[in-house]
Amino acid sequence: MKKVYFDNSATTPLAEELRDLILGSYLEDFANPSSIHSLGRAVKKKINAARSSIAAVLNAEAKEIKFLSGATEANNTVFGLLDYDLIITSPSEHASVIEAAKASRKPIIWLNLDKEGYIDLAELEKHLSENQGKLILVSIMHANSEIGTVQDLKSIGHLCKQYSAIFHSDCVQSLGKLKIDVKDLNLDLVSASAHKLHGPKGVGLLYIGRVAERMQKFSPLIVGGGQEQGFRAGTENVTGIIAFAKALEISLRPENINKVKELRAKLWLGLKDLKGAVLNGALDLEKRLTNNLNISFMDLKFNSEQLVLQLDLRGVCVSSGSACTSNKKKFEDSFIESSYVLRACHIDENIAKRAIRISLSWMNDETELEKLTEIITKLV
Ligand code: PLP
């Protein structure tokens, strides 16, 4: 039985179009891009073409895009790169932001979240204004990976500019789905990853914009070579980088962007009136990540993990939260913790423990939606 895959926020299947490109690139682009001979220079040219095409999507300069192994590395790099005094972030960030922020040993202010997962801009401004004179690193993700809440990056960026704070955003879930203009949003640092948009695993990027001018010195996470203008040592993942740029181009095709929105609208229509269905995260679908639904089915006797396994038995893959959650605690008679994101949003534990995340992609189709809707309807 071919599985129906609705866990695209965890990772995505490779876009079919990339198959030949990747195989061809592995065979042809083998030279080391740091080699000065013609083969090396040709490969470097391809990396830089990929850099330029991704930079254009972000309205950035090509030299501001640094390639690395993925968003976990990008987020870790952010917190070790420069010398700041204070971090302002939120408790619903990805584990790689939360853990890297803690590991920096700098003071951290955790912003409060409302029930839909939004930060409070007035609270952010209060902390920025109370800490004037300090170099502050603000790190707020664009779209939450579990509940799909999209933060108002424009207003956050505006505040960061006003108080001369550095603004980082983990845009892993939004790149390829939502518009990200680093200039318009006043972003200094952006993390992203290819495998969330039908590209290969093991390649990501860190955008380092105007903050580079404020760096007298910087500390790369990985040293031992001058690649990526000294920001990230190690021979580049040439094929991964080339495929990343193509994957982003494919994701941004209007037909793919629209298809995801339409599929999500249809799925919600099929599920929203089921008895006991509760939508977690942003209630206004327009303000929600286009591929995300996070729902608790209160009339089912299953907790999140049990429902994920029940659906899997019936051929559908969804998730009970972020794939990276650890520190499980005992919950009723099964070993499951409710999502730390939902807890940070003060969601009732009874609702949180039943939440499942359904994350779609343009590779899904209506038959798959019907299958999921039918299974859940029968279960309810
Ligand atoms: N940030 C967010 C929001 C994510 O969803 C993920 C992946 O789960 C990451 C960071 C880590 O990305 P990567 O797998 O490229 O290290």
CSV table of C-alpha atoms and ligand atoms in Angstrom, one decimal:
chain,number,residue,atom,x,y,z
A,1,MET,CA,0.0,0.0,0.0
A,2,LYS,CA,1.4,3.4,-1.0
A,3,LYS,CA,1.4,5.6,2.0
A,4,VAL,CA,-0.2,9.0,2.0
A,5,TYR,CA,2.3,11.5,3.3
A,6,PHE,CA,1.1,14.4,5.3
A,7,ASP,CA,4.2,15.1,7.4
A,8,ASN,CA,5.8,17.7,5.1
A,9,SER,CA,6.8,20.0,7.9
A,10,ALA,CA,9.1,17.2,9.2
A,11,THR,CA,10.6,16.7,5.8
A,12,THR,CA,9.5,16.5,2.2
A,13,PRO,CA,10.0,13.9,-0.6
A,14,LEU,CA,12.5,14.9,-3.2
A,15,ALA,CA,10.9,16.7,-6.2
A,16,GLU,CA,10.8,14.3,-9.1
A,17,GLU,CA,12.4,17.1,-11.3
A,18,LEU,CA,15.5,17.0,-9.2
A,19,ARG,CA,16.3,13.3,-9.8
A,20,ASP,CA,18.3,13.8,-13.1
A,21,LEU,CA,19.7,17.1,-12.0
A,22,ILE,CA,21.1,15.5,-8.8
A,23,LEU,CA,22.5,12.4,-10.5
A,24,GLY,CA,24.0,14.5,-13.3
A,25,SER,CA,25.6,16.9,-10.8
A,26,TYR,CA,27.1,14.1,-8.7
A,27,LEU,CA,28.7,12.8,-11.9
A,28,GLU,CA,29.8,16.0,-13.5
A,29,ASP,CA,30.4,18.5,-10.7
A,30,PHE,CA,32.9,16.4,-8.8
A,31,ALA,CA,35.8,19.0,-8.8
A,32,ASN,CA,36.5,20.9,-5.7
A,33,PRO,CA,35.1,24.4,-6.0
A,34,SER,CA,38.2,25.7,-4.2
A,35,SER,CA,40.5,24.3,-6.9
A,36,ILE,CA,41.7,27.0,-9.3
A,37,HIS,CA,41.8,24.8,-12.4
A,38,SER,CA,39.0,25.1,-14.9
A,39,LEU,CA,36.9,22.2,-13.5
A,40,GLY,CA,37.0,23.7,-10.0
A,41,ARG,CA,36.1,27.1,-11.4
A,42,ALA,CA,33.2,25.7,-13.3
A,43,VAL,CA,31.8,24.1,-10.1
A,44,LYS,CA,32.3,27.3,-8.2
A,45,LYS,CA,30.4,29.1,-10.9
A,46,LYS,CA,27.4,26.7,-10.4
A,47,ILE,CA,27.4,27.3,-6.6
A,48,ASN,CA,27.4,31.0,-7.2
A,49,ALA,CA,24.6,30.8,-9.7
A,50,ALA,CA,22.6,28.9,-7.1
A,51,ARG,CA,23.6,31.5,-4.5
A,52,SER,CA,22.4,34.3,-6.8
A,53,SER,CA,19.1,32.7,-7.6
A,54,ILE,CA,18.3,32.1,-3.9
A,55,ALA,CA,19.5,35.6,-3.0
A,56,ALA,CA,17.1,37.0,-5.6
A,57,VAL,CA,14.2,35.3,-3.9
A,58,LEU,CA,15.1,36.9,-0.6
A,59,ASN,CA,15.9,40.3,-2.1
A,60,ALA,CA,19.4,39.8,-0.8
A,61,GLU,CA,22.9,40.1,-2.2
A,62,ALA,CA,24.5,36.9,-3.4
A,63,LYS,CA,27.4,37.3,-1.0
A,64,GLU,CA,25.0,37.5,1.9
A,65,ILE,CA,23.9,33.8,1.4
A,66,LYS,CA,26.2,31.3,3.2
A,67,PHE,CA,25.5,27.6,2.6
A,68,LEU,CA,25.9,25.1,5.3
A,69,SER,CA,24.5,21.7,6.4
A,70,GLY,CA,21.0,22.7,7.3
A,71,ALA,CA,19.0,24.9,9.6
A,72,THR,CA,20.2,23.3,12.8
A,73,GLU,CA,23.7,24.4,11.9
A,74,ALA,CA,22.4,27.8,10.7
A,75,ASN,CA,20.6,28.4,14.0
A,76,ASN,CA,23.6,27.3,16.1
A,77,THR,CA,25.9,29.5,14.0
A,78,VAL,CA,23.7,32.5,14.7
A,79,PHE,CA,24.1,32.3,18.5
A,80,GLY,CA,27.9,31.8,18.3
A,81,LEU,CA,28.7,34.2,15.5
A,82,LEU,CA,28.8,37.6,17.2
A,83,ASP,CA,29.2,39.1,20.6
A,84,TYR,CA,25.9,40.3,21.8
A,85,ASP,CA,24.7,41.1,25.4
A,86,LEU,CA,21.2,39.8,25.5
A,87,ILE,CA,18.8,37.4,23.6
A,88,ILE,CA,15.1,37.9,23.2
A,89,THR,CA,13.3,34.9,21.8
A,90,SER,CA,10.1,32.8,22.3
A,91,PRO,CA,9.5,29.4,23.9
A,92,SER,CA,7.9,28.1,20.7
A,93,GLU,CA,11.1,28.3,18.6
A,94,HIS,CA,12.6,25.2,17.2
A,95,ALA,CA,14.8,23.2,19.6
A,96,SER,CA,18.0,24.2,17.7
A,97,VAL,CA,17.2,27.9,18.5
A,98,ILE,CA,16.2,27.2,22.1
A,99,GLU,CA,19.2,25.0,22.9
A,100,ALA,CA,21.7,27.2,21.0
A,101,ALA,CA,20.4,30.3,22.8
A,102,LYS,CA,20.8,28.5,26.2
A,103,ALA,CA,24.3,27.2,25.2
A,104,SER,CA,25.4,30.8,24.5
A,105,ARG,CA,25.2,31.5,28.3
A,106,LYS,CA,23.9,35.0,27.5
A,107,PRO,CA,20.9,36.3,29.4
A,108,ILE,CA,17.7,35.3,27.7
A,109,ILE,CA,14.3,37.0,27.8
A,110,TRP,CA,11.5,34.6,26.8
A,111,LEU,CA,8.5,36.4,25.3
A,112,ASN,CA,5.0,35.3,26.2
A,113,LEU,CA,2.7,33.8,23.6
A,114,ASP,CA,-1.0,34.1,23.3
A,115,LYS,CA,-3.3,31.1,22.8
A,116,GLU,CA,-2.8,31.2,19.0
A,117,GLY,CA,1.0,31.4,19.4
A,118,TYR,CA,1.6,35.0,18.6
A,119,ILE,CA,4.2,37.1,20.4
A,120,ASP,CA,3.1,40.4,21.9
A,121,LEU,CA,4.7,43.3,20.1
A,122,ALA,CA,4.2,45.6,23.0
A,123,GLU,CA,6.0,43.2,25.3
A,124,LEU,CA,8.9,43.0,22.7
A,125,GLU,CA,9.1,46.8,22.6
A,126,LYS,CA,9.1,47.1,26.3
A,127,HIS,CA,12.1,44.8,26.6
A,128,LEU,CA,13.9,46.5,23.7
A,129,SER,CA,13.4,49.9,25.3
A,130,GLU,CA,14.4,48.8,28.8
A,131,ASN,CA,17.6,47.3,27.5
A,132,GLN,CA,18.8,50.2,25.3
A,133,GLY,CA,22.5,50.4,25.1
A,134,LYS,CA,22.9,46.6,25.1
A,135,LEU,CA,23.5,44.7,21.9
A,136,ILE,CA,20.3,42.6,21.6
A,137,LEU,CA,19.8,39.5,19.4
A,138,VAL,CA,16.1,39.0,18.7
A,139,SER,CA,15.3,35.5,17.3
A,140,ILE,CA,11.7,34.9,16.3
A,141,MET,CA,10.7,32.2,13.8
A,142,HIS,CA,8.6,33.2,10.8
A,143,ALA,CA,6.1,30.3,10.8
A,144,ASN,CA,5.8,27.8,13.6
A,145,SER,CA,6.5,24.3,12.5
A,146,GLU,CA,3.8,22.7,14.7
A,147,ILE,CA,0.9,25.1,14.8
A,148,GLY,CA,1.6,27.1,11.7
A,149,THR,CA,1.2,30.5,13.3
A,150,VAL,CA,2.9,33.2,11.2
A,151,GLN,CA,4.5,36.0,13.1
A,152,ASP,CA,4.3,39.6,12.0
A,153,LEU,CA,8.0,39.8,11.0
A,154,LYS,CA,7.5,43.2,9.4
A,155,SER,CA,6.5,44.8,12.8
A,156,ILE,CA,9.2,42.9,14.7
A,157,GLY,CA,11.8,44.0,12.1
A,158,HIS,CA,10.6,47.6,12.4
A,159,LEU,CA,11.1,47.5,16.2
A,160,CYS,CA,14.5,45.8,15.9
A,161,LYS,CA,15.6,48.6,13.5
A,162,GLN,CA,14.2,51.3,15.8
A,163,TYR,CA,16.2,49.9,18.8
A,164,SER,CA,19.3,48.8,16.8
A,165,ALA,CA,18.7,45.2,17.7
A,166,ILE,CA,19.9,42.3,15.5
A,167,PHE,CA,17.0,40.4,14.0
A,168,HIS,CA,17.2,36.7,13.3
A,169,SER,CA,14.4,34.6,12.0
A,170,ASP,CA,14.2,30.8,11.5
A,171,CYS,CA,12.4,30.7,8.2
A,172,VAL,CA,12.6,27.0,7.6
A,173,GLN,CA,8.9,26.4,7.3
A,174,SER,CA,8.1,29.6,5.4
A,175,LEU,CA,10.7,29.6,2.7
A,176,GLY,CA,9.1,28.5,-0.5
A,177,LYS,CA,5.6,29.2,0.8
A,178,LEU,CA,5.5,32.7,2.0
A,179,LYS,CA,7.2,35.9,0.7
A,180,ILE,CA,10.4,36.7,2.5
A,181,ASP,CA,12.0,40.0,1.6
A,182,VAL,CA,14.9,40.6,4.0
A,183,LYS,CA,15.0,44.3,3.2
A,184,ASP,CA,11.3,44.9,3.7
A,185,LEU,CA,11.3,42.9,6.9
A,186,ASN,CA,14.6,44.4,8.2
A,187,LEU,CA,16.0,40.9,8.7
A,188,ASP,CA,19.7,40.6,9.6
A,189,LEU,CA,19.9,36.8,9.8
A,190,VAL,CA,17.7,34.1,8.2
A,191,SER,CA,18.0,30.3,8.6
A,192,ALA,CA,16.5,27.9,6.0
A,193,SER,CA,16.8,24.3,4.9
A,194,ALA,CA,16.4,22.5,1.5
A,195,HIS,CA,14.8,19.3,2.7
A,196,LYS,CA,11.6,21.2,3.8
A,197,LEU,CA,10.9,22.3,0.3
A,198,HIS,CA,11.4,19.0,-1.7
A,199,GLY,CA,15.2,19.5,-1.9
A,200,PRO,CA,17.8,17.2,-0.5
A,201,LYS,CA,18.8,16.7,3.1
A,202,GLY,CA,22.1,18.1,4.4
A,203,VAL,CA,22.0,21.5,2.9
A,204,GLY,CA,20.8,24.8,4.3
A,205,LEU,CA,21.6,28.5,4.3
A,206,LEU,CA,22.2,31.3,6.6
A,207,TYR,CA,21.6,34.8,5.3
A,208,ILE,CA,23.9,37.3,6.9
A,209,GLY,CA,22.9,40.8,5.9
A,210,ARG,CA,23.6,44.3,7.3
A,211,VAL,CA,24.8,42.8,10.6
A,212,ALA,CA,28.0,41.8,8.8
A,213,GLU,CA,29.1,45.4,8.9
A,214,ARG,CA,28.7,45.5,12.6
A,215,MET,CA,31.0,42.5,13.2
A,216,GLN,CA,34.5,43.5,14.1
A,217,LYS,CA,35.2,39.8,14.6
A,218,PHE,CA,33.0,36.8,14.2
A,219,SER,CA,33.3,33.2,15.3
A,220,PRO,CA,32.3,30.6,12.8
A,221,LEU,CA,30.9,27.3,14.2
A,222,ILE,CA,33.1,25.3,11.8
A,223,VAL,CA,36.7,26.4,11.2
A,224,GLY,CA,39.5,25.0,9.1
A,225,GLY,CA,39.0,26.5,5.6
A,226,GLY,CA,38.1,29.7,4.0
A,227,GLN,CA,34.9,28.5,2.2
A,228,GLU,CA,31.7,30.6,2.3
A,229,GLN,CA,33.8,33.8,2.8
A,230,GLY,CA,35.2,32.4,6.0
A,231,PHE,CA,31.8,31.9,7.6
A,232,ARG,CA,31.7,28.1,7.2
A,233,ALA,CA,34.7,25.9,6.6
A,234,GLY,CA,34.5,22.6,4.7
A,235,THR,CA,34.2,21.6,1.1
A,236,GLU,CA,30.7,22.7,-0.1
A,237,ASN,CA,27.8,20.3,-0.7
A,238,VAL,CA,27.9,21.2,-4.4
A,239,THR,CA,25.1,19.1,-5.6
A,240,GLY,CA,23.0,19.8,-2.6
A,241,ILE,CA,23.4,23.6,-3.1
A,242,ILE,CA,22.5,23.3,-6.8
A,243,ALA,CA,19.4,21.2,-6.0
A,244,PHE,CA,18.4,23.6,-3.2
A,245,ALA,CA,18.2,26.5,-5.6
A,246,LYS,CA,16.1,24.5,-8.1
A,247,ALA,CA,13.8,23.1,-5.3
A,248,LEU,CA,13.1,26.7,-4.2
A,249,GLU,CA,12.3,27.7,-7.8
A,250,ILE,CA,9.9,24.8,-8.1
A,251,SER,CA,8.2,25.5,-4.7
A,252,LEU,CA,7.6,29.1,-5.7
A,253,ARG,CA,5.8,28.3,-9.0
A,254,PRO,CA,2.4,29.9,-8.6
A,255,GLU,CA,0.6,26.6,-9.4
A,256,ASN,CA,2.4,24.9,-6.5
A,257,ILE,CA,1.8,27.8,-4.1
A,258,ASN,CA,-1.9,27.9,-4.9
A,259,LYS,CA,-2.3,24.1,-4.9
A,260,VAL,CA,-1.1,23.9,-1.3
A,261,LYS,CA,-3.6,26.6,-0.2
A,262,GLU,CA,-6.5,24.9,-2.0
A,263,LEU,CA,-5.7,21.5,-0.6
A,264,ARG,CA,-5.5,22.9,2.9
A,265,ALA,CA,-8.8,24.8,2.5
A,266,LYS,CA,-10.5,21.6,1.3
A,267,LEU,CA,-9.1,19.5,4.1
A,268,TRP,CA,-10.2,22.0,6.7
A,269,LEU,CA,-13.7,22.0,5.2
A,270,GLY,CA,-13.8,18.3,5.5
A,271,LEU,CA,-12.6,18.2,9.1
A,272,LYS,CA,-13.8,21.3,10.8
A,273,ASP,CA,-17.4,20.2,11.6
A,274,LEU,CA,-16.4,16.8,13.0
A,275,LYS,CA,-17.7,16.6,16.6
A,276,GLY,CA,-15.0,17.7,19.0
A,277,ALA,CA,-12.5,19.0,16.4
A,278,VAL,CA,-10.4,21.9,17.8
A,279,LEU,CA,-8.0,23.9,15.6
A,280,ASN,CA,-4.7,24.8,17.4
A,281,GLY,CA,-2.6,27.8,16.4
A,282,ALA,CA,-3.7,30.7,14.3
A,283,LEU,CA,-7.5,30.5,13.9
A,284,ASP,CA,-7.4,32.8,10.8
A,285,LEU,CA,-6.3,30.5,8.1
A,286,GLU,CA,-5.0,33.5,6.1
A,287,LYS,CA,-2.5,34.1,8.9
A,288,ARG,CA,-1.5,30.5,9.1
A,289,LEU,CA,1.3,28.7,7.2
A,290,THR,CA,-0.3,27.6,4.0
A,291,ASN,CA,0.3,23.9,4.4
A,292,ASN,CA,-0.5,23.4,8.1
A,293,LEU,CA,-3.4,22.2,10.2
A,294,ASN,CA,-3.0,21.3,13.8
A,295,ILE,CA,-6.1,19.7,15.2
A,296,SER,CA,-7.2,18.0,18.4
A,297,PHE,CA,-10.1,15.5,18.1
A,298,MET,CA,-11.6,15.7,21.5
A,299,ASP,CA,-14.2,13.0,21.0
A,300,LEU,CA,-11.5,10.4,20.1
A,301,LYS,CA,-10.1,8.2,22.9
A,302,PHE,CA,-6.7,8.4,21.4
A,303,ASN,CA,-3.9,10.8,22.5
A,304,SER,CA,-1.7,12.3,19.8
A,305,GLU,CA,0.7,9.5,19.5
A,306,GLN,CA,-2.0,6.8,19.4
A,307,LEU,CA,-3.9,8.7,16.7
A,308,VAL,CA,-0.7,9.0,14.6
A,309,LEU,CA,-0.2,5.3,14.9
A,310,GLN,CA,-3.9,4.5,14.1
A,311,LEU,CA,-3.7,6.7,11.0
A,312,ASP,CA,-0.4,5.0,10.0
A,313,LEU,CA,-2.0,1.6,10.3
A,314,ARG,CA,-4.6,2.9,7.8
A,315,GLY,CA,-1.9,4.2,5.4
A,316,VAL,CA,-1.6,7.9,6.3
A,317,CYS,CA,1.5,9.6,7.9
A,318,VAL,CA,0.9,12.7,10.0
A,319,SER,CA,2.7,13.8,13.1
A,320,SER,CA,2.1,14.4,16.8
A,321,GLY,CA,4.3,17.5,16.8
A,322,SER,CA,7.8,18.4,16.0
A,323,ALA,CA,10.0,15.5,15.0
A,324,CYS,CA,12.7,16.9,17.2
A,325,THR,CA,10.9,16.9,20.5
A,326,SER,CA,12.8,15.1,23.3
A,327,ASN,CA,12.5,14.8,27.1
A,328,LYS,CA,9.4,12.7,27.1
A,329,LYS,CA,7.4,12.6,30.3
A,330,LYS,CA,4.9,10.0,31.4
A,331,PHE,CA,1.4,10.9,30.2
A,332,GLU,CA,-1.5,8.8,31.3
A,333,ASP,CA,-0.7,5.2,30.4
A,334,SER,CA,1.4,6.0,27.3
A,335,PHE,CA,4.8,7.5,27.2
A,336,ILE,CA,4.1,10.8,25.4
A,337,GLU,CA,4.6,14.4,26.2
A,338,SER,CA,2.2,17.0,25.0
A,339,SER,CA,3.9,19.5,22.6
A,340,TYR,CA,6.1,22.1,24.3
A,341,VAL,CA,4.8,24.6,21.7
A,342,LEU,CA,1.2,24.0,22.7
A,343,ARG,CA,2.1,24.3,26.4
A,344,ALA,CA,3.9,27.6,25.6
A,345,CYS,CA,0.6,28.8,24.2
A,346,HIS,CA,-1.2,27.8,27.4
A,347,ILE,CA,-3.4,25.3,25.6
A,348,ASP,CA,-5.4,23.1,27.9
A,349,GLU,CA,-3.5,19.9,28.5
A,350,ASN,CA,-6.5,17.8,27.5
A,351,ILE,CA,-6.5,19.5,24.1
A,352,ALA,CA,-2.7,19.5,23.8
A,353,LYS,CA,-2.3,15.8,24.4
A,354,ARG,CA,-4.7,15.1,21.5
A,355,ALA,CA,-3.1,17.4,18.9
A,356,ILE,CA,-2.0,16.1,15.5
A,357,ARG,CA,-0.2,18.1,12.8
A,358,ILE,CA,-1.2,17.5,9.2
A,359,SER,CA,1.3,19.2,6.9
A,360,LEU,CA,0.6,19.2,3.2
A,361,SER,CA,2.6,19.9,0.1
A,362,TRP,CA,2.0,20.5,-3.6
A,363,MET,CA,2.9,16.9,-4.1
A,364,ASN,CA,-0.3,15.8,-2.4
A,365,ASP,CA,-3.6,15.4,-4.2
A,366,GLU,CA,-7.4,15.5,-3.5
A,367,THR,CA,-7.7,11.7,-3.3
A,368,GLU,CA,-5.3,11.7,-0.5
A,369,LEU,CA,-7.3,14.4,1.3
A,370,GLU,CA,-10.4,12.3,0.9
A,371,LYS,CA,-8.8,9.3,2.3
A,372,LEU,CA,-7.7,11.1,5.5
A,373,THR,CA,-11.0,12.8,5.9
A,374,GLU,CA,-12.8,9.5,5.5
A,375,ILE,CA,-10.6,7.7,8.0
A,376,ILE,CA,-10.9,10.4,10.7
A,377,THR,CA,-14.7,10.8,10.1
A,378,LYS,CA,-15.1,7.0,10.7
A,379,LEU,CA,-12.9,7.1,13.8
A,380,VAL,CA,-14.9,10.1,15.2
B,1,PLP,N1,13.9,25.0,12.3
B,1,PLP,C1,12.7,24.6,12.1
B,1,PLP,C2,11.5,25.5,12.3
B,1,PLP,C3,12.4,23.3,11.7
B,1,PLP,O1,11.2,22.8,11.5
B,1,PLP,C4,13.6,22.4,11.5
B,1,PLP,C5,13.4,21.0,11.1
B,1,PLP,O2,12.6,20.3,11.7
B,1,PLP,C6,14.9,23.0,11.8
B,1,PLP,C7,15.0,24.3,12.2
B,1,PLP,C8,16.1,22.1,11.6
B,1,PLP,O3,16.4,22.0,10.2
B,1,PLP,P1,17.4,21.0,9.7
B,1,PLP,O4,16.7,19.6,9.6
B,1,PLP,O5,17.8,21.5,8.3
B,1,PLP,O6,18.6,20.9,10.6
